[in-house]
PDB file of C-alpha atoms in Angstrom:
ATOM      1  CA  UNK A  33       7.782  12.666  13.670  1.00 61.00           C
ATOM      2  CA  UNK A  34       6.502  10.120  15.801  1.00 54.00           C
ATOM      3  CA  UNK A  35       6.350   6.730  15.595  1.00 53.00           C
ATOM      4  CA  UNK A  36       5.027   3.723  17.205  1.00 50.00           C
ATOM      5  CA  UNK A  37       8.296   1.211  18.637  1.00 48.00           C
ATOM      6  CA  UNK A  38       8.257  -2.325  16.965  1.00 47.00           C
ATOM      7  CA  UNK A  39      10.629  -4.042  19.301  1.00 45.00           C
ATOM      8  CA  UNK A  40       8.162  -6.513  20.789  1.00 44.00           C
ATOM      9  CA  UNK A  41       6.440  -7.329  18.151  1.00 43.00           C
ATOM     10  CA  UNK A  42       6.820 -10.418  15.955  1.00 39.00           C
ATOM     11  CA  UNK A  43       8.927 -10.278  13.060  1.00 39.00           C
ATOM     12  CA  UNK A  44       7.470 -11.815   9.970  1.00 36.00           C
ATOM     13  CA  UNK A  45      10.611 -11.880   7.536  1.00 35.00           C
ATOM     14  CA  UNK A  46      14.251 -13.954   8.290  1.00 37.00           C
ATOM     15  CA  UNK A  47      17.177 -12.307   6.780  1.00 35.00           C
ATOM     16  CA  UNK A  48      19.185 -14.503   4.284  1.00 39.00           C
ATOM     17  CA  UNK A  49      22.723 -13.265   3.353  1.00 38.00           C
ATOM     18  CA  UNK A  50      24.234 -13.674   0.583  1.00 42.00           C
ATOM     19  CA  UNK A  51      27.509 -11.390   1.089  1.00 43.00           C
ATOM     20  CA  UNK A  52      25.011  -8.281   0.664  1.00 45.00           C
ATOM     21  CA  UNK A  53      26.207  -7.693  -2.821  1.00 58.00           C
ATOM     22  CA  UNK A  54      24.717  -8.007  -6.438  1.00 60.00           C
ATOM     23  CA  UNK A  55      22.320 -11.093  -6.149  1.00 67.00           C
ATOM     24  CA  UNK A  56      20.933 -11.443  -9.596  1.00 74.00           C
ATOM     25  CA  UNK A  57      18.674 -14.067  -8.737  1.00 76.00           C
ATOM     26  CA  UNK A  58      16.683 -11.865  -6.696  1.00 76.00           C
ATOM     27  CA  UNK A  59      15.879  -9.919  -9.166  1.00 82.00           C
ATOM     28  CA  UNK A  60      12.695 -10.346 -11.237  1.00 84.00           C
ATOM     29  CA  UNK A  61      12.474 -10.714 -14.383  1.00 89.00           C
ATOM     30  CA  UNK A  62      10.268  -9.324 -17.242  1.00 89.00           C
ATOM     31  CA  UNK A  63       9.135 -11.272 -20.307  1.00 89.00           C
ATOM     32  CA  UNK A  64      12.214  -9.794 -22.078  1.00 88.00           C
ATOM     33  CA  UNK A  65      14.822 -10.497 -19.416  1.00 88.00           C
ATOM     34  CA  UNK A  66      15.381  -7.513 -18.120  1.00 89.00           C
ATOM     35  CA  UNK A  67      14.057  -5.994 -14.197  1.00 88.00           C
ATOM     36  CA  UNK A  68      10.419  -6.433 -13.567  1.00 88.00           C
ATOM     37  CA  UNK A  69       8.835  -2.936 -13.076  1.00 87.00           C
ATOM     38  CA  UNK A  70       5.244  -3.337 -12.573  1.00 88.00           C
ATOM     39  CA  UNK A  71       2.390  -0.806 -12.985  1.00 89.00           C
ATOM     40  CA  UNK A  72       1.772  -0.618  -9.411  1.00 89.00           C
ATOM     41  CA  UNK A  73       5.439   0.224  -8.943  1.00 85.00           C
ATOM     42  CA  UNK A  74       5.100   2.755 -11.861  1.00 90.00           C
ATOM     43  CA  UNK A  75       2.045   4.416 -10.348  1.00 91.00           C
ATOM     44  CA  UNK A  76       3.876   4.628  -6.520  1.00 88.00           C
ATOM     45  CA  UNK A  77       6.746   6.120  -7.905  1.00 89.00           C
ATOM     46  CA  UNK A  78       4.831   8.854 -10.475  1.00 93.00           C
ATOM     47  CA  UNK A  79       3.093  10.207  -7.608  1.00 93.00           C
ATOM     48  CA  UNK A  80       6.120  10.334  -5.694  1.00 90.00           C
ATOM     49  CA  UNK A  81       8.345  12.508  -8.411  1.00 92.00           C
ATOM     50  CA  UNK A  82       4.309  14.380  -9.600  1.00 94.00           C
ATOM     51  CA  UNK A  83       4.894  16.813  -6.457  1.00 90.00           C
ATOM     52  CA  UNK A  84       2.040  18.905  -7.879  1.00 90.00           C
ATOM     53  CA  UNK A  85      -0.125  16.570  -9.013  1.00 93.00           C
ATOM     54  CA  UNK A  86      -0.086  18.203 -12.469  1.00 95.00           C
ATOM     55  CA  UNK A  87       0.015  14.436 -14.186  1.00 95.00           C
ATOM     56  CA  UNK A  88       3.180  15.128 -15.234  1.00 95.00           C
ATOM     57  CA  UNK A  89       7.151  14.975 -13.926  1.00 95.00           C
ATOM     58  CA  UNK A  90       9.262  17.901 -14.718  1.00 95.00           C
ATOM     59  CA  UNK A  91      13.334  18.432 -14.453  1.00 94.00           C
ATOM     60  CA  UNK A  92      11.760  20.556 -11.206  1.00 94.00           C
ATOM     61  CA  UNK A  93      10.383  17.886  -9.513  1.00 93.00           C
ATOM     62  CA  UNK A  94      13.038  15.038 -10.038  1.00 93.00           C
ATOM     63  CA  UNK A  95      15.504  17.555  -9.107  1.00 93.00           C
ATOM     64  CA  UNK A  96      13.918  18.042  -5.778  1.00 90.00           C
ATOM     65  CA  UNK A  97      12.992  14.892  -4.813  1.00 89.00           C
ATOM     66  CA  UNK A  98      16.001  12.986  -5.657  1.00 89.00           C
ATOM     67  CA  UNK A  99      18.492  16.164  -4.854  1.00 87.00           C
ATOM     68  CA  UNK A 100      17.597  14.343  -1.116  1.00 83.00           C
ATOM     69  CA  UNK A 101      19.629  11.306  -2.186  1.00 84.00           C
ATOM     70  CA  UNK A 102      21.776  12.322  -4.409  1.00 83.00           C
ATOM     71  CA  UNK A 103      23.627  15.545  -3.458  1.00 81.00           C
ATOM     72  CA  UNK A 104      25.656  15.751  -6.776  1.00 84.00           C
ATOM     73  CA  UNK A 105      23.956  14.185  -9.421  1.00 88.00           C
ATOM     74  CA  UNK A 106      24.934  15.715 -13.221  1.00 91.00           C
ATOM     75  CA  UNK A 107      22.816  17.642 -15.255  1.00 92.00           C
ATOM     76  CA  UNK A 108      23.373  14.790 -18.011  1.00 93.00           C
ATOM     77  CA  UNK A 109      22.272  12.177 -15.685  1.00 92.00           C
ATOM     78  CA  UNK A 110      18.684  14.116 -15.047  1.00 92.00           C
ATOM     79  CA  UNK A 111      18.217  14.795 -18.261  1.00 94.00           C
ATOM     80  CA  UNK A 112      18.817  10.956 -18.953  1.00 92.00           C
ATOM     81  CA  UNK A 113      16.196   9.889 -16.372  1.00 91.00           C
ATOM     82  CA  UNK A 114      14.402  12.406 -17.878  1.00 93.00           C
ATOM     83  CA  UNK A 115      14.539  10.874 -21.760  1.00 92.00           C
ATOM     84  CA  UNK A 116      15.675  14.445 -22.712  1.00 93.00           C
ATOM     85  CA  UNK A 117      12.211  15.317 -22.386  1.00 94.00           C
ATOM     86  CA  UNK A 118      10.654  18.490 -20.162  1.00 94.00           C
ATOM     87  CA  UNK A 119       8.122  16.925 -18.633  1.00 95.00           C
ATOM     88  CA  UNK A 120       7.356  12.949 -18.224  1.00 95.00           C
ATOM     89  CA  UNK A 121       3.401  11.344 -18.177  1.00 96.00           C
ATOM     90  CA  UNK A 122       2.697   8.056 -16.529  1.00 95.00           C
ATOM     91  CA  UNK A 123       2.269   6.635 -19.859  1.00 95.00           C
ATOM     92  CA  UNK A 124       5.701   7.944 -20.948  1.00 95.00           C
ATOM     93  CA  UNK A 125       7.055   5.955 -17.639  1.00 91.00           C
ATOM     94  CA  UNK A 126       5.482   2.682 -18.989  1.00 93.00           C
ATOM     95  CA  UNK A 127       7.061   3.283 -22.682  1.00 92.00           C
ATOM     96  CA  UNK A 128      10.117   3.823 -20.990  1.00 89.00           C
ATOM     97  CA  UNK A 129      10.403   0.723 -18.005  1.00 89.00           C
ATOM     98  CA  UNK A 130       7.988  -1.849 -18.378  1.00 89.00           C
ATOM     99  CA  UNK A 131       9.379  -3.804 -21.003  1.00 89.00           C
ATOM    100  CA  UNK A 132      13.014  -2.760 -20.258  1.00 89.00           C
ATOM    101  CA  UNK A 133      15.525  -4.829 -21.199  1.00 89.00           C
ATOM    102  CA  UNK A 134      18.235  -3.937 -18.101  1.00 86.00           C
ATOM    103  CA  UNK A 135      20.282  -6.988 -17.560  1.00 86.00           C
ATOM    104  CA  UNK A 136      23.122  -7.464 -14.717  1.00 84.00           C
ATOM    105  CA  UNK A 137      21.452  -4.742 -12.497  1.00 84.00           C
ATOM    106  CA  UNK A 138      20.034  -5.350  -9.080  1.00 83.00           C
ATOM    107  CA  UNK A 139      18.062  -2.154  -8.006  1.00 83.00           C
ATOM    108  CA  UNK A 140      17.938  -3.015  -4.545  1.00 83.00           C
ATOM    109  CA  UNK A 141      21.293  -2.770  -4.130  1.00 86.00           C
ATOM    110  CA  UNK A 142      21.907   0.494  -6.032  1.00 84.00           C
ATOM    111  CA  UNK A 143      18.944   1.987  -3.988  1.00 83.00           C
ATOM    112  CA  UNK A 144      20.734   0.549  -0.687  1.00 88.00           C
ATOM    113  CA  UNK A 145      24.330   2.413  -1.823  1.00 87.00           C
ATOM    114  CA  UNK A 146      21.968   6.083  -1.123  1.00 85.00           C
ATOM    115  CA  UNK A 147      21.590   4.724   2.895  1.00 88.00           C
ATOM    116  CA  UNK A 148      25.369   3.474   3.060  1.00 89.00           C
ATOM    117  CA  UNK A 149      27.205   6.087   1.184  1.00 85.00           C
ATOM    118  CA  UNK A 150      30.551   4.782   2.606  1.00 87.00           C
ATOM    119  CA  UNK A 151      29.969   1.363   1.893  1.00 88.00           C
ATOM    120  CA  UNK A 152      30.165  -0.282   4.904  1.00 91.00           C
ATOM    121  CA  UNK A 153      27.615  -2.491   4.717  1.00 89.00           C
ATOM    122  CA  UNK A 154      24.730  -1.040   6.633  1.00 92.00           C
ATOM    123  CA  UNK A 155      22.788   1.746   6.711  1.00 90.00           C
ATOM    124  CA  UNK A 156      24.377   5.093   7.731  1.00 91.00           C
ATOM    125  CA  UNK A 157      22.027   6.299  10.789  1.00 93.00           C
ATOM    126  CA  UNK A 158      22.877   9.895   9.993  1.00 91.00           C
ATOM    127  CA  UNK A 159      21.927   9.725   6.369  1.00 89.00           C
ATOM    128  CA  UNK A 160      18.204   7.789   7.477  1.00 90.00           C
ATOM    129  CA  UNK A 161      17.827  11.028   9.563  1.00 91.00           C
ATOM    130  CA  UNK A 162      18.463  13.587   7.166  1.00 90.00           C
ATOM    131  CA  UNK A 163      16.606  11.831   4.299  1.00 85.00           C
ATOM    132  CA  UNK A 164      13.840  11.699   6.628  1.00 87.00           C
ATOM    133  CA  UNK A 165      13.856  15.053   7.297  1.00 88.00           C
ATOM    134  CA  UNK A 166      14.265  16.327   4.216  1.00 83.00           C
ATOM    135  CA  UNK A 167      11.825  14.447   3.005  1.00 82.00           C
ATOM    136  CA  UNK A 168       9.579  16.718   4.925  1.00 83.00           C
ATOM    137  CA  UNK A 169       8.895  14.184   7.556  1.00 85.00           C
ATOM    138  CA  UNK A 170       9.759  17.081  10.582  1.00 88.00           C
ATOM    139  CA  UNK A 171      12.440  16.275  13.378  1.00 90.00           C
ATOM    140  CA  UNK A 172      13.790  12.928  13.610  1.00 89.00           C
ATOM    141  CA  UNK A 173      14.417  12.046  17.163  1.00 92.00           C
ATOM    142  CA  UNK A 174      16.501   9.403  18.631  1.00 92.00           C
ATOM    143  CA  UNK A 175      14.011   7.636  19.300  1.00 93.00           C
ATOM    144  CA  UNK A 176      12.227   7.774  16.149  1.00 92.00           C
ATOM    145  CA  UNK A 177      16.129   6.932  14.609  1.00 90.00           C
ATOM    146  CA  UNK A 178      16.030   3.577  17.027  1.00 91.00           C
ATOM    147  CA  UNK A 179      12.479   2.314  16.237  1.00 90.00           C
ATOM    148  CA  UNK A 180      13.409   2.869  12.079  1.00 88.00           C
ATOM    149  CA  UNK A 181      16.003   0.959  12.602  1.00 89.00           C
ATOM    150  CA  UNK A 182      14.290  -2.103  14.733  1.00 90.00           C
ATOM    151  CA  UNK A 183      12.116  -1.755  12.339  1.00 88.00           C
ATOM    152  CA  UNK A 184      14.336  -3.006   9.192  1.00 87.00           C
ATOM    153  CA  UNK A 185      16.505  -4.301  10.899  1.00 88.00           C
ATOM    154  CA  UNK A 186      14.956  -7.937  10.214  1.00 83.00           C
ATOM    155  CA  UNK A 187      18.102 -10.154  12.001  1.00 84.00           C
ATOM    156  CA  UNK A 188      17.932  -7.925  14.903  1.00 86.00           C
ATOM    157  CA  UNK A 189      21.449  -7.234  15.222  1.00 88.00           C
ATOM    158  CA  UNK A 190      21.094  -3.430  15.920  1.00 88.00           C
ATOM    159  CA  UNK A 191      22.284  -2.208  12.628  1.00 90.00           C
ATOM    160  CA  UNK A 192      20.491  -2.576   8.830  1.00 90.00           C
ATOM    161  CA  UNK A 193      22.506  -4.589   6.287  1.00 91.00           C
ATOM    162  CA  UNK A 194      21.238  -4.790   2.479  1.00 87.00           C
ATOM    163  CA  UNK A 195      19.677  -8.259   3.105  1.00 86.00           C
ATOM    164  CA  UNK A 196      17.442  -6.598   5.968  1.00 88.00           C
ATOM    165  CA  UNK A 197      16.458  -3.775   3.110  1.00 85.00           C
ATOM    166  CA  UNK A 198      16.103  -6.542   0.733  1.00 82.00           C
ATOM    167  CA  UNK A 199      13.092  -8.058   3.121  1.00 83.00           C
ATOM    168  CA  UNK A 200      11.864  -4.608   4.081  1.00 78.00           C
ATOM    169  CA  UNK A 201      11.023  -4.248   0.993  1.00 74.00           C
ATOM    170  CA  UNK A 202       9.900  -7.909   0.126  1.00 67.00           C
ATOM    171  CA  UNK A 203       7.443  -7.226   3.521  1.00 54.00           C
ATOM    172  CA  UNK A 204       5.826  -3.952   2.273  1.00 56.00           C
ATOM    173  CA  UNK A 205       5.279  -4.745  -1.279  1.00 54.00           C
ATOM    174  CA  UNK A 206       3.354  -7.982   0.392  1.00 53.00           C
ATOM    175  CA  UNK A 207       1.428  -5.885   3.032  1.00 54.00           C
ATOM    176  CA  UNK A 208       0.597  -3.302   0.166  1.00 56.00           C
ATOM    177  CA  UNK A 209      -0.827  -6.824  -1.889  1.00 54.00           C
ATOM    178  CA  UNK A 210      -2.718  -7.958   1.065  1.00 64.00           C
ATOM    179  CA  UNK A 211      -4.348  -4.218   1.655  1.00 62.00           C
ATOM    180  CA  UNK A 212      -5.287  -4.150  -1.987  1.00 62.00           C
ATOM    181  CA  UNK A 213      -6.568  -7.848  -1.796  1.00 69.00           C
ATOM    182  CA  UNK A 214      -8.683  -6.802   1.396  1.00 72.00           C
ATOM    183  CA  UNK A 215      -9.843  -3.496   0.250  1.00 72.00           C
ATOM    184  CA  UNK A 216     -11.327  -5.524  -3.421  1.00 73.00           C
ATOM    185  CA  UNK A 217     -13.369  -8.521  -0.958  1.00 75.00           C
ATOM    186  CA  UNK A 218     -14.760  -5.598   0.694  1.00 80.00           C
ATOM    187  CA  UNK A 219     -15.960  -3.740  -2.254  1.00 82.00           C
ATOM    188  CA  UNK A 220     -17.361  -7.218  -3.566  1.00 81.00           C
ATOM    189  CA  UNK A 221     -19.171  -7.512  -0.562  1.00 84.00           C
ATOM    190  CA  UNK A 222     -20.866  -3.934  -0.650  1.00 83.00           C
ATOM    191  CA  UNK A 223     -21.818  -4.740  -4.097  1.00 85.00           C
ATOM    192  CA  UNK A 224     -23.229  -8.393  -2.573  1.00 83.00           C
ATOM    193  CA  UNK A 225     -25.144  -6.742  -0.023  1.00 85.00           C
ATOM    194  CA  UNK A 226     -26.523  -3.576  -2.424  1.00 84.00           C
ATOM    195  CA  UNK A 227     -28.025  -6.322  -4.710  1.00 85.00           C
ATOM    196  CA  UNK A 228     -29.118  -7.737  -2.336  1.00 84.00           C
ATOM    197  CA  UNK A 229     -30.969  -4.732  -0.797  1.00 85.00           C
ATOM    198  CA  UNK A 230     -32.229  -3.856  -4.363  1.00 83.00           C
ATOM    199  CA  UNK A 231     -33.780  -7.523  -4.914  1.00 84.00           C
ATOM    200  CA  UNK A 232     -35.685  -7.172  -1.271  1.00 84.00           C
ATOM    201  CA  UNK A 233     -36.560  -3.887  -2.165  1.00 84.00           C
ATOM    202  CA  UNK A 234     -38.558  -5.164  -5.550  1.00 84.00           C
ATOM    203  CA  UNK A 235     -39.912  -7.785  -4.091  1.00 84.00           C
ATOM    204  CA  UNK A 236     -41.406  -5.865  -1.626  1.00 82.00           C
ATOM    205  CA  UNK A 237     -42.948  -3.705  -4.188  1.00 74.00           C
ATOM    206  CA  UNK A 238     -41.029  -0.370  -3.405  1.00 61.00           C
ATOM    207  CA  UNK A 239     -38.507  -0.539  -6.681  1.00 52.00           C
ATOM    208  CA  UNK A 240     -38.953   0.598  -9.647  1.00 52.00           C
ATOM    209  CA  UNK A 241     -42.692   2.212 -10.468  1.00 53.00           C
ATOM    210  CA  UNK A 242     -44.296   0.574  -7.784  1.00 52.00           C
ATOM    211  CA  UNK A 243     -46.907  -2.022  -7.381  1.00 52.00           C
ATOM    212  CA  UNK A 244     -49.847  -1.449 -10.029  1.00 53.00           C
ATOM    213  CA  UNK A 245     -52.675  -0.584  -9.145  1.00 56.00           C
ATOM    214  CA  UNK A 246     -55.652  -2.583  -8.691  1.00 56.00           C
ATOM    215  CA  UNK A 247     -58.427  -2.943 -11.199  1.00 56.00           C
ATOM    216  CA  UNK A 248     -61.319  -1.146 -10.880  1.00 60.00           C
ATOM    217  CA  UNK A 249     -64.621  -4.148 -10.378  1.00 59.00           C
ATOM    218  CA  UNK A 250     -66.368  -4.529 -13.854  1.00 58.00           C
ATOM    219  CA  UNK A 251     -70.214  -3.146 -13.638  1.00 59.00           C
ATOM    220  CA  UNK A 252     -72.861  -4.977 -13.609  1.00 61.00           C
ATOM    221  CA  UNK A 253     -73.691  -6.974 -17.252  1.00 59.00           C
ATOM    222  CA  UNK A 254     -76.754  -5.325 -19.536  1.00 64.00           C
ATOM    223  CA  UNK A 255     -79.382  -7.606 -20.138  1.00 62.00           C
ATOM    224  CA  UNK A 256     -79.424  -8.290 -23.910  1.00 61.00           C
ATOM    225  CA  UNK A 257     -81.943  -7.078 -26.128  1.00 63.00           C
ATOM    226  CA  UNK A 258     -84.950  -9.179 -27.031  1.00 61.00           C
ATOM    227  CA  UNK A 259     -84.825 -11.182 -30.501  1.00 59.00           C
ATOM    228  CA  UNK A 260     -87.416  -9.769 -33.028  1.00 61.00           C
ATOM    229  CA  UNK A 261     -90.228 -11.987 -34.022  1.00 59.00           C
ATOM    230  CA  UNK A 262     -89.620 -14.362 -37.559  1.00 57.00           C
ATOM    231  CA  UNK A 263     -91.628 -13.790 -39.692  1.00 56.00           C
ATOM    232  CA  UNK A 264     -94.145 -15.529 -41.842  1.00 50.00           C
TER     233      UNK A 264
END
């Protein structure tokens, strides 16, 4: 695994603590009060748990892809995430979360107590290795380890606390925003250009069925015939 060290580079986030614990008013809110899961969110996290890219999520998959954070999870509590179905769709994901109703839970933090697993506070070094790892990401150096951690670690204090994951997070969703923003000027600007390459194109006479053709010069008029005498 290699990776490219951030330590010179500008930070664009400053950390803001609030005792790292349960802050509620970070959490967004749906139209029904409960956590804001939106269908980019959704999508991200159907393709992670889809490991086949059947379309669907089976007991399988969730059990191997969250079996790397949680070493001992129940067989009740999968088939809970599950909605004691066998399989989930992406649809069956939006049912299920987008108009939740989940009050007095801050997902941040809950996602932050898989890193610090003895609850000190900040992320466990070991565990960021081995979850990297077994994510399939190959060896995880030291010095892949040390530029992970300069890179969330936002106050720069050589360790990550839950406000630095907080504005991890905060940074990527807006970096994935600005990507997408970026990505739909330049696809309006292709369009632009192909109309405009279409219009030049039919002006110039090469769309469509071409220019017509030019008329062929009219012969030369009979004379008309002679009148025939009146007569008396």
């Amino acid at each position: 695994m290699a990776l490219s060290s951030t330590k010179d580079k500008k930070r664009p986030l400053q950390s803001h603590r609030k005792g790292d614990k349960y802050d509620l008013s970070s959490v967004p809110k749906n139209e029904k009060g409960g956590v804001l899961v939106t269908d980019d969110e959704l999508a991200a996290a159907f393709e992670f748990f889809d490991m086949d890219g059947s379309g669907k999520i089976t007991m399988t998959n969730l059990r191997k892809r969250l079996g790397v954070f949680y070493k001992n999870m129940p067989a009740k509590d999968y088939r809970f995430l599950m909605n004691n179905k066998p399989e989930l769709t992406l649809q069956d994901l939006r049912e299920l979360l987008l108009d939740n109703e989940v009050t007095n839970f801050d997902p941040v933090a809950e996602a932050f107590k898989v890193y610090d697993p003895e609850g000190t506070g900040f992320v466990d070094h070991k565990v960021l290795r081995d979850m990297f790892q077994n994510l399939g990401f190959g060896e995880v150096t030291d010095e892949d380890l040390q530029i992970l951690v300069e890179t969330g670690d936002v106050d720069q204090d050589g360790k990550i606390s839950l406000s630095d994951f907080r504005n991890m997070l905060d940074f990527n969703k807006a970096q994935v925003a600005a990507q997408e923003a970026a990505d739909l000027e330049r696809e309006q600007q292709e369009a632009e250009r192909e109309a405009l390459r279409e219009a030049q194109k039919a002006q110039a006479g090469e769309g469509g069925e071409g220019p017509a053709e030019p008329a062929e010069p009219a012969g030369p008029a009979e004379p008309p015939e002679p009148a025939e005498p009146a007569e008396e």
